[in-house]
Structure formats: structure tokens, C-alpha cells
Amino acid sequence: MGCIIKDHNQVFSLAACRRELVQVEVAVGEAMAVRWGLTLAKDLNLEKIVIKSDAKVVVDCVNGLSRMVALDPVIVDIKESLSSFMFASLLFHSRSCNTQAHNLARLAHFVGSRTWVDEFPSEDISTFVTD
């Protein structure tokens, strides 16, 4: 999973990746990533957030536009988390606009769970691969 946190001016402040040692359907994994992003935002005491995900099925399920029974338990968690913020919104964001988060998710395979504050990890993931 990969998460980028920016302020309201789109200034980068934190990047994080997380490696889960489970195998799940893609949509479930995407929902888990949204839930993790919300947990991270709560841990940082953020009050107003906009979460952007390229998983349209997850966004649609959270926003009540569709339902996928396999996602129900995670969707319930996401909705509960969203309600704990002063303002929170989950928006669809196309994959082409979400490359940094995907690079972080790929990076998690090599470095596990890791966080960078005020710096973004190298785009070249080979700098993290060791023999």
C-alpha cells in the first residue's frame, strides 16, 4: 500500500508504504489501503481530509453508489472512520494521477512498512533493493 499526504496547497509532507502479508482480491486490497490511509490520518490528528483512490469500485461502495458484498466489512470500517473527522471525503482519482502512491506500494515489497517525512523516497526503487 502507498500513501501520500499533502496539505491544502498540495505541498508534500509525508509518504508511507505498508506491506501486508495477506493475499486478497484486488478490490479488498484497495479497500484495505483506503482504511489504512484513514487510520494514518487519524494517527496524525488530521481533522479535514480528502482521500483519493483509483479504486472506483471502493469509492462507489463507500459513497453508496454500488455494493460489493465481499467489501462490506471493510466499507463499514471506512465509513465509520470517515465520520470521525471534522470533514472527510473519498474521491475517485484516476490511476494515471496516482503514480506516486503506486510507486510506494511497489516499494513496500522491498522495504516493508516505512515512512518518510518531508522527503519523498527515490523514484528508482533499485536504490532500496539489497542482495
mmCIF file with all atom_site columns, C-alpha atoms in Angstrom:
data_model
loop_
_atom_site.group_PDB
_atom_site.id
_atom_site.type_symbol
_atom_site.label_atom_id
_atom_site.label_alt_id
_atom_site.label_comp_id
_atom_site.label_asym_id
_atom_site.label_entity_id
_atom_site.label_seq_id
_atom_site.pdbx_PDB_ins_code
_atom_site.Cartn_x
_atom_site.Cartn_y
_atom_site.Cartn_z
_atom_site.occupancy
_atom_site.B_iso_or_equiv
_atom_site.pdbx_formal_charge
_atom_site.auth_seq_id
_atom_site.auth_comp_id
_atom_site.auth_asym_id
_atom_site.auth_atom_id
_atom_site.pdbx_PDB_model_num
ATOM 1   C CA . MET A 1 1   ? 0.000   0.000   0.000   1.00 0.00 ? 1   MET A CA 1
ATOM 2   C CA . GLY A 1 2   ? 1.164   3.554   -0.606  1.00 0.00 ? 2   GLY A CA 1
ATOM 3   C CA . CYS A 1 3   ? 0.014   6.828   0.895   1.00 0.00 ? 3   CYS A CA 1
ATOM 4   C CA . ILE A 1 4   ? 0.973   10.435  0.171   1.00 0.00 ? 4   ILE A CA 1
ATOM 5   C CA . ILE A 1 5   ? -0.095  13.234  2.498   1.00 0.00 ? 5   ILE A CA 1
ATOM 6   C CA . LYS A 1 6   ? -0.171  16.797  1.191   1.00 0.00 ? 6   LYS A CA 1
ATOM 7   C CA . ASP A 1 7   ? -1.545  19.969  2.720   1.00 0.00 ? 7   ASP A CA 1
ATOM 8   C CA . HIS A 1 8   ? -4.335  22.070  1.208   1.00 0.00 ? 8   HIS A CA 1
ATOM 9   C CA . ASN A 1 9   ? -1.765  23.768  -1.056  1.00 0.00 ? 9   ASN A CA 1
ATOM 10  C CA . GLN A 1 10  ? -0.635  20.368  -2.390  1.00 0.00 ? 10  GLN A CA 1
ATOM 11  C CA . VAL A 1 11  ? 2.697   20.679  -0.544  1.00 0.00 ? 11  VAL A CA 1
ATOM 12  C CA . PHE A 1 12  ? 4.096   17.246  0.274   1.00 0.00 ? 12  PHE A CA 1
ATOM 13  C CA . SER A 1 13  ? 4.613   16.406  3.957   1.00 0.00 ? 13  SER A CA 1
ATOM 14  C CA . LEU A 1 14  ? 4.632   12.620  4.345   1.00 0.00 ? 14  LEU A CA 1
ATOM 15  C CA . ALA A 1 15  ? 4.960   9.442   2.304   1.00 0.00 ? 15  ALA A CA 1
ATOM 16  C CA . ALA A 1 16  ? 4.349   5.966   3.649   1.00 0.00 ? 16  ALA A CA 1
ATOM 17  C CA . CYS A 1 17  ? 4.257   2.443   2.366   1.00 0.00 ? 17  CYS A CA 1
ATOM 18  C CA . ARG A 1 18  ? 2.918   -0.642  4.059   1.00 0.00 ? 18  ARG A CA 1
ATOM 19  C CA . ARG A 1 19  ? 3.392   -4.278  3.273   1.00 0.00 ? 19  ARG A CA 1
ATOM 20  C CA . GLU A 1 20  ? 0.631   -6.701  4.210   1.00 0.00 ? 20  GLU A CA 1
ATOM 21  C CA . LEU A 1 21  ? 1.419   -10.393 4.289   1.00 0.00 ? 21  LEU A CA 1
ATOM 22  C CA . VAL A 1 22  ? -2.012  -11.480 3.096   1.00 0.00 ? 22  VAL A CA 1
ATOM 23  C CA . GLN A 1 23  ? -3.401  -12.321 -0.292  1.00 0.00 ? 23  GLN A CA 1
ATOM 24  C CA . VAL A 1 24  ? -6.815  -10.877 -1.072  1.00 0.00 ? 24  VAL A CA 1
ATOM 25  C CA . GLU A 1 25  ? -8.888  -9.919  -4.076  1.00 0.00 ? 25  GLU A CA 1
ATOM 26  C CA . VAL A 1 26  ? -7.774  -6.654  -5.661  1.00 0.00 ? 26  VAL A CA 1
ATOM 27  C CA . ALA A 1 27  ? -10.867 -4.708  -4.555  1.00 0.00 ? 27  ALA A CA 1
ATOM 28  C CA . VAL A 1 28  ? -10.443 -5.897  -0.959  1.00 0.00 ? 28  VAL A CA 1
ATOM 29  C CA . GLY A 1 29  ? -6.794  -4.848  -1.030  1.00 0.00 ? 29  GLY A CA 1
ATOM 30  C CA . GLU A 1 30  ? -7.754  -1.419  -2.372  1.00 0.00 ? 30  GLU A CA 1
ATOM 31  C CA . ALA A 1 31  ? -10.384 -1.032  0.375   1.00 0.00 ? 31  ALA A CA 1
ATOM 32  C CA . MET A 1 32  ? -7.792  -2.058  2.976   1.00 0.00 ? 32  MET A CA 1
ATOM 33  C CA . ALA A 1 33  ? -5.470  0.626   1.606   1.00 0.00 ? 33  ALA A CA 1
ATOM 34  C CA . VAL A 1 34  ? -8.167  3.307   1.983   1.00 0.00 ? 34  VAL A CA 1
ATOM 35  C CA . ARG A 1 35  ? -8.839  2.120   5.546   1.00 0.00 ? 35  ARG A CA 1
ATOM 36  C CA . TRP A 1 36  ? -5.104  2.268   6.320   1.00 0.00 ? 36  TRP A CA 1
ATOM 37  C CA . GLY A 1 37  ? -4.880  5.813   4.897   1.00 0.00 ? 37  GLY A CA 1
ATOM 38  C CA . LEU A 1 38  ? -7.727  6.876   7.181   1.00 0.00 ? 38  LEU A CA 1
ATOM 39  C CA . THR A 1 39  ? -6.012  5.281   10.179  1.00 0.00 ? 39  THR A CA 1
ATOM 40  C CA . LEU A 1 40  ? -2.810  7.126   9.302   1.00 0.00 ? 40  LEU A CA 1
ATOM 41  C CA . ALA A 1 41  ? -4.727  10.427  9.052   1.00 0.00 ? 41  ALA A CA 1
ATOM 42  C CA . LYS A 1 42  ? -6.313  9.775   12.466  1.00 0.00 ? 42  LYS A CA 1
ATOM 43  C CA . ASP A 1 43  ? -2.921  8.942   13.984  1.00 0.00 ? 43  ASP A CA 1
ATOM 44  C CA . LEU A 1 44  ? -1.631  12.282  12.679  1.00 0.00 ? 44  LEU A CA 1
ATOM 45  C CA . ASN A 1 45  ? -4.606  14.083  14.283  1.00 0.00 ? 45  ASN A CA 1
ATOM 46  C CA . LEU A 1 46  ? -5.771  15.489  10.968  1.00 0.00 ? 46  LEU A CA 1
ATOM 47  C CA . GLU A 1 47  ? -9.258  16.983  11.117  1.00 0.00 ? 47  GLU A CA 1
ATOM 48  C CA . LYS A 1 48  ? -10.070 17.681  7.481   1.00 0.00 ? 48  LYS A CA 1
ATOM 49  C CA . ILE A 1 49  ? -9.088  15.197  4.793   1.00 0.00 ? 49  ILE A CA 1
ATOM 50  C CA . VAL A 1 50  ? -9.734  14.256  1.205   1.00 0.00 ? 50  VAL A CA 1
ATOM 51  C CA . ILE A 1 51  ? -8.779  10.696  0.363   1.00 0.00 ? 51  ILE A CA 1
ATOM 52  C CA . LYS A 1 52  ? -8.181  9.958   -3.315  1.00 0.00 ? 52  LYS A CA 1
ATOM 53  C CA . SER A 1 53  ? -8.280  6.387   -4.565  1.00 0.00 ? 53  SER A CA 1
ATOM 54  C CA . ASP A 1 54  ? -8.019  4.927   -8.047  1.00 0.00 ? 54  ASP A CA 1
ATOM 55  C CA . ALA A 1 55  ? -10.271 2.026   -7.000  1.00 0.00 ? 55  ALA A CA 1
ATOM 56  C CA . LYS A 1 56  ? -13.619 3.164   -8.413  1.00 0.00 ? 56  LYS A CA 1
ATOM 57  C CA . VAL A 1 57  ? -15.491 0.173   -7.017  1.00 0.00 ? 57  VAL A CA 1
ATOM 58  C CA . VAL A 1 58  ? -14.315 1.034   -3.486  1.00 0.00 ? 58  VAL A CA 1
ATOM 59  C CA . VAL A 1 59  ? -15.152 4.729   -3.873  1.00 0.00 ? 59  VAL A CA 1
ATOM 60  C CA . ASP A 1 60  ? -18.587 3.861   -5.260  1.00 0.00 ? 60  ASP A CA 1
ATOM 61  C CA . CYS A 1 61  ? -19.300 1.413   -2.419  1.00 0.00 ? 61  CYS A CA 1
ATOM 62  C CA . VAL A 1 62  ? -18.271 3.920   0.264   1.00 0.00 ? 62  VAL A CA 1
ATOM 63  C CA . ASN A 1 63  ? -20.327 6.663   -1.373  1.00 0.00 ? 63  ASN A CA 1
ATOM 64  C CA . GLY A 1 64  ? -23.394 4.388   -1.634  1.00 0.00 ? 64  GLY A CA 1
ATOM 65  C CA . LEU A 1 65  ? -23.432 4.194   -5.430  1.00 0.00 ? 65  LEU A CA 1
ATOM 66  C CA . SER A 1 66  ? -22.912 0.427   -5.574  1.00 0.00 ? 66  SER A CA 1
ATOM 67  C CA . ARG A 1 67  ? -22.412 -2.582  -3.343  1.00 0.00 ? 67  ARG A CA 1
ATOM 68  C CA . MET A 1 68  ? -19.972 -5.473  -3.381  1.00 0.00 ? 68  MET A CA 1
ATOM 69  C CA . VAL A 1 69  ? -20.753 -7.923  -0.590  1.00 0.00 ? 69  VAL A CA 1
ATOM 70  C CA . ALA A 1 70  ? -17.119 -9.055  -0.263  1.00 0.00 ? 70  ALA A CA 1
ATOM 71  C CA . LEU A 1 71  ? -16.187 -5.462  0.640   1.00 0.00 ? 71  LEU A CA 1
ATOM 72  C CA . ASP A 1 72  ? -18.948 -4.872  3.200   1.00 0.00 ? 72  ASP A CA 1
ATOM 73  C CA . PRO A 1 73  ? -16.870 -5.350  6.406   1.00 0.00 ? 73  PRO A CA 1
ATOM 74  C CA . VAL A 1 74  ? -14.097 -3.024  5.225   1.00 0.00 ? 74  VAL A CA 1
ATOM 75  C CA . ILE A 1 75  ? -16.579 -0.494  3.805   1.00 0.00 ? 75  ILE A CA 1
ATOM 76  C CA . VAL A 1 76  ? -18.291 -0.313  7.214   1.00 0.00 ? 76  VAL A CA 1
ATOM 77  C CA . ASP A 1 77  ? -14.894 0.412   8.825   1.00 0.00 ? 77  ASP A CA 1
ATOM 78  C CA . ILE A 1 78  ? -14.141 3.094   6.221   1.00 0.00 ? 78  ILE A CA 1
ATOM 79  C CA . LYS A 1 79  ? -17.498 4.833   6.701   1.00 0.00 ? 79  LYS A CA 1
ATOM 80  C CA . GLU A 1 80  ? -17.057 4.804   10.476  1.00 0.00 ? 80  GLU A CA 1
ATOM 81  C CA . SER A 1 81  ? -13.563 6.277   10.137  1.00 0.00 ? 81  SER A CA 1
ATOM 82  C CA . LEU A 1 82  ? -14.747 8.969   7.717   1.00 0.00 ? 82  LEU A CA 1
ATOM 83  C CA . SER A 1 83  ? -17.397 10.058  10.207  1.00 0.00 ? 83  SER A CA 1
ATOM 84  C CA . SER A 1 84  ? -14.779 10.666  12.902  1.00 0.00 ? 84  SER A CA 1
ATOM 85  C CA . PHE A 1 85  ? -13.235 13.617  11.018  1.00 0.00 ? 85  PHE A CA 1
ATOM 86  C CA . MET A 1 86  ? -14.472 17.210  11.044  1.00 0.00 ? 86  MET A CA 1
ATOM 87  C CA . PHE A 1 87  ? -14.551 16.934  7.243   1.00 0.00 ? 87  PHE A CA 1
ATOM 88  C CA . ALA A 1 88  ? -13.744 13.863  5.188   1.00 0.00 ? 88  ALA A CA 1
ATOM 89  C CA . SER A 1 89  ? -14.357 12.870  1.609   1.00 0.00 ? 89  SER A CA 1
ATOM 90  C CA . LEU A 1 90  ? -13.394 9.909   -0.543  1.00 0.00 ? 90  LEU A CA 1
ATOM 91  C CA . LEU A 1 91  ? -12.936 10.711  -4.227  1.00 0.00 ? 91  LEU A CA 1
ATOM 92  C CA . PHE A 1 92  ? -12.082 8.697   -7.304  1.00 0.00 ? 92  PHE A CA 1
ATOM 93  C CA . HIS A 1 93  ? -8.689  9.678   -8.713  1.00 0.00 ? 93  HIS A CA 1
ATOM 94  C CA . SER A 1 94  ? -7.552  8.015   -11.944 1.00 0.00 ? 94  SER A CA 1
ATOM 95  C CA . ARG A 1 95  ? -4.558  5.704   -11.803 1.00 0.00 ? 95  ARG A CA 1
ATOM 96  C CA . SER A 1 96  ? -2.592  7.968   -14.150 1.00 0.00 ? 96  SER A CA 1
ATOM 97  C CA . CYS A 1 97  ? -2.798  10.697  -11.490 1.00 0.00 ? 97  CYS A CA 1
ATOM 98  C CA . ASN A 1 98  ? -1.851  8.320   -8.686  1.00 0.00 ? 98  ASN A CA 1
ATOM 99  C CA . THR A 1 99  ? 1.589   7.111   -9.774  1.00 0.00 ? 99  THR A CA 1
ATOM 100 C CA . GLN A 1 100 ? 3.436   8.219   -6.620  1.00 0.00 ? 100 GLN A CA 1
ATOM 101 C CA . ALA A 1 101 ? 1.185   6.112   -4.386  1.00 0.00 ? 101 ALA A CA 1
ATOM 102 C CA . HIS A 1 102 ? 1.590   3.124   -6.716  1.00 0.00 ? 102 HIS A CA 1
ATOM 103 C CA . ASN A 1 103 ? 5.367   3.515   -6.653  1.00 0.00 ? 103 ASN A CA 1
ATOM 104 C CA . LEU A 1 104 ? 5.208   3.473   -2.857  1.00 0.00 ? 104 LEU A CA 1
ATOM 105 C CA . ALA A 1 105 ? 3.066   0.330   -2.929  1.00 0.00 ? 105 ALA A CA 1
ATOM 106 C CA . ARG A 1 106 ? 5.659   -1.356  -5.167  1.00 0.00 ? 106 ARG A CA 1
ATOM 107 C CA . LEU A 1 107 ? 8.421   -0.145  -2.872  1.00 0.00 ? 107 LEU A CA 1
ATOM 108 C CA . ALA A 1 108 ? 6.744   -1.857  0.098   1.00 0.00 ? 108 ALA A CA 1
ATOM 109 C CA . HIS A 1 109 ? 7.652   -5.220  -1.449  1.00 0.00 ? 109 HIS A CA 1
ATOM 110 C CA . PHE A 1 110 ? 11.322  -4.345  -0.920  1.00 0.00 ? 110 PHE A CA 1
ATOM 111 C CA . VAL A 1 111 ? 11.377  -2.230  2.250   1.00 0.00 ? 111 VAL A CA 1
ATOM 112 C CA . GLY A 1 112 ? 8.249   -3.363  4.111   1.00 0.00 ? 112 GLY A CA 1
ATOM 113 C CA . SER A 1 113 ? 6.397   -0.710  6.050   1.00 0.00 ? 113 SER A CA 1
ATOM 114 C CA . ARG A 1 114 ? 8.210   2.613   6.084   1.00 0.00 ? 114 ARG A CA 1
ATOM 115 C CA . THR A 1 115 ? 7.509   6.343   6.427   1.00 0.00 ? 115 THR A CA 1
ATOM 116 C CA . TRP A 1 116 ? 9.277   9.397   5.026   1.00 0.00 ? 116 TRP A CA 1
ATOM 117 C CA . VAL A 1 117 ? 8.617   12.860  6.480   1.00 0.00 ? 117 VAL A CA 1
ATOM 118 C CA . ASP A 1 118 ? 9.326   16.000  4.433   1.00 0.00 ? 118 ASP A CA 1
ATOM 119 C CA . GLU A 1 119 ? 11.012  13.944  1.725   1.00 0.00 ? 119 GLU A CA 1
ATOM 120 C CA . PHE A 1 120 ? 9.789   11.617  -0.973  1.00 0.00 ? 120 PHE A CA 1
ATOM 121 C CA . PRO A 1 121 ? 11.667  8.342   -1.498  1.00 0.00 ? 121 PRO A CA 1
ATOM 122 C CA . SER A 1 122 ? 13.686  7.893   -4.646  1.00 0.00 ? 122 SER A CA 1
ATOM 123 C CA . GLU A 1 123 ? 11.644  7.105   -7.747  1.00 0.00 ? 123 GLU A CA 1
ATOM 124 C CA . ASP A 1 124 ? 14.302  4.492   -8.546  1.00 0.00 ? 124 ASP A CA 1
ATOM 125 C CA . ILE A 1 125 ? 13.315  1.588   -6.315  1.00 0.00 ? 125 ILE A CA 1
ATOM 126 C CA . SER A 1 126 ? 16.558  -0.198  -7.199  1.00 0.00 ? 126 SER A CA 1
ATOM 127 C CA . THR A 1 127 ? 18.289  2.026   -4.623  1.00 0.00 ? 127 THR A CA 1
ATOM 128 C CA . PHE A 1 128 ? 16.335  0.117   -1.945  1.00 0.00 ? 128 PHE A CA 1
ATOM 129 C CA . VAL A 1 129 ? 16.997  -3.398  -3.225  1.00 0.00 ? 129 VAL A CA 1
ATOM 130 C CA . THR A 1 130 ? 19.857  -5.163  -1.487  1.00 0.00 ? 130 THR A CA 1
ATOM 131 C CA . ASP A 1 131 ? 21.399  -8.588  -2.085  1.00 0.00 ? 131 ASP A CA 1
#
